């Protein structure tokens, strides 16, 4: 499974994220963020998170709205370094 994931990420890095898939995912993430504003617990968590990270509470919604497929492709190349990975194997309990 780890090799399949690595190959998939390498393919994305080489060819980029499909723009149509990106737009679908972006709309879904944006919709989830906006709908979370109707949840008191989510808003309180966002307030605490913003305070401790010294950020503006609603800035992340703007960030998602302004994000482009080019931004994602750049970040993909920066964040996924095959030479700097760790694999954890969890074996089932023998009982």
mmCIF file of C-alpha atoms in Angstrom, residues 87-93:
data_model
loop_
_atom_site.group_PDB
_atom_site.id
_atom_site.type_symbol
_atom_site.label_atom_id
_atom_site.label_comp_id
_atom_site.label_asym_id
_atom_site.label_seq_id
_atom_site.Cartn_x
_atom_site.Cartn_y
_atom_site.Cartn_z
ATOM 1 C CA UNK A 87 6.226 4.030 7.446
ATOM 2 C CA UNK A 88 4.405 2.715 10.504
ATOM 3 C CA UNK A 89 3.162 -0.857 10.369
ATOM 4 C CA UNK A 90 0.411 -1.797 12.802
ATOM 5 C CA UNK A 91 -0.020 -5.513 13.199
ATOM 6 C CA UNK A 92 -3.312 -6.994 14.398
ATOM 7 C CA UNK A 93 -3.541 -8.343 17.919
#
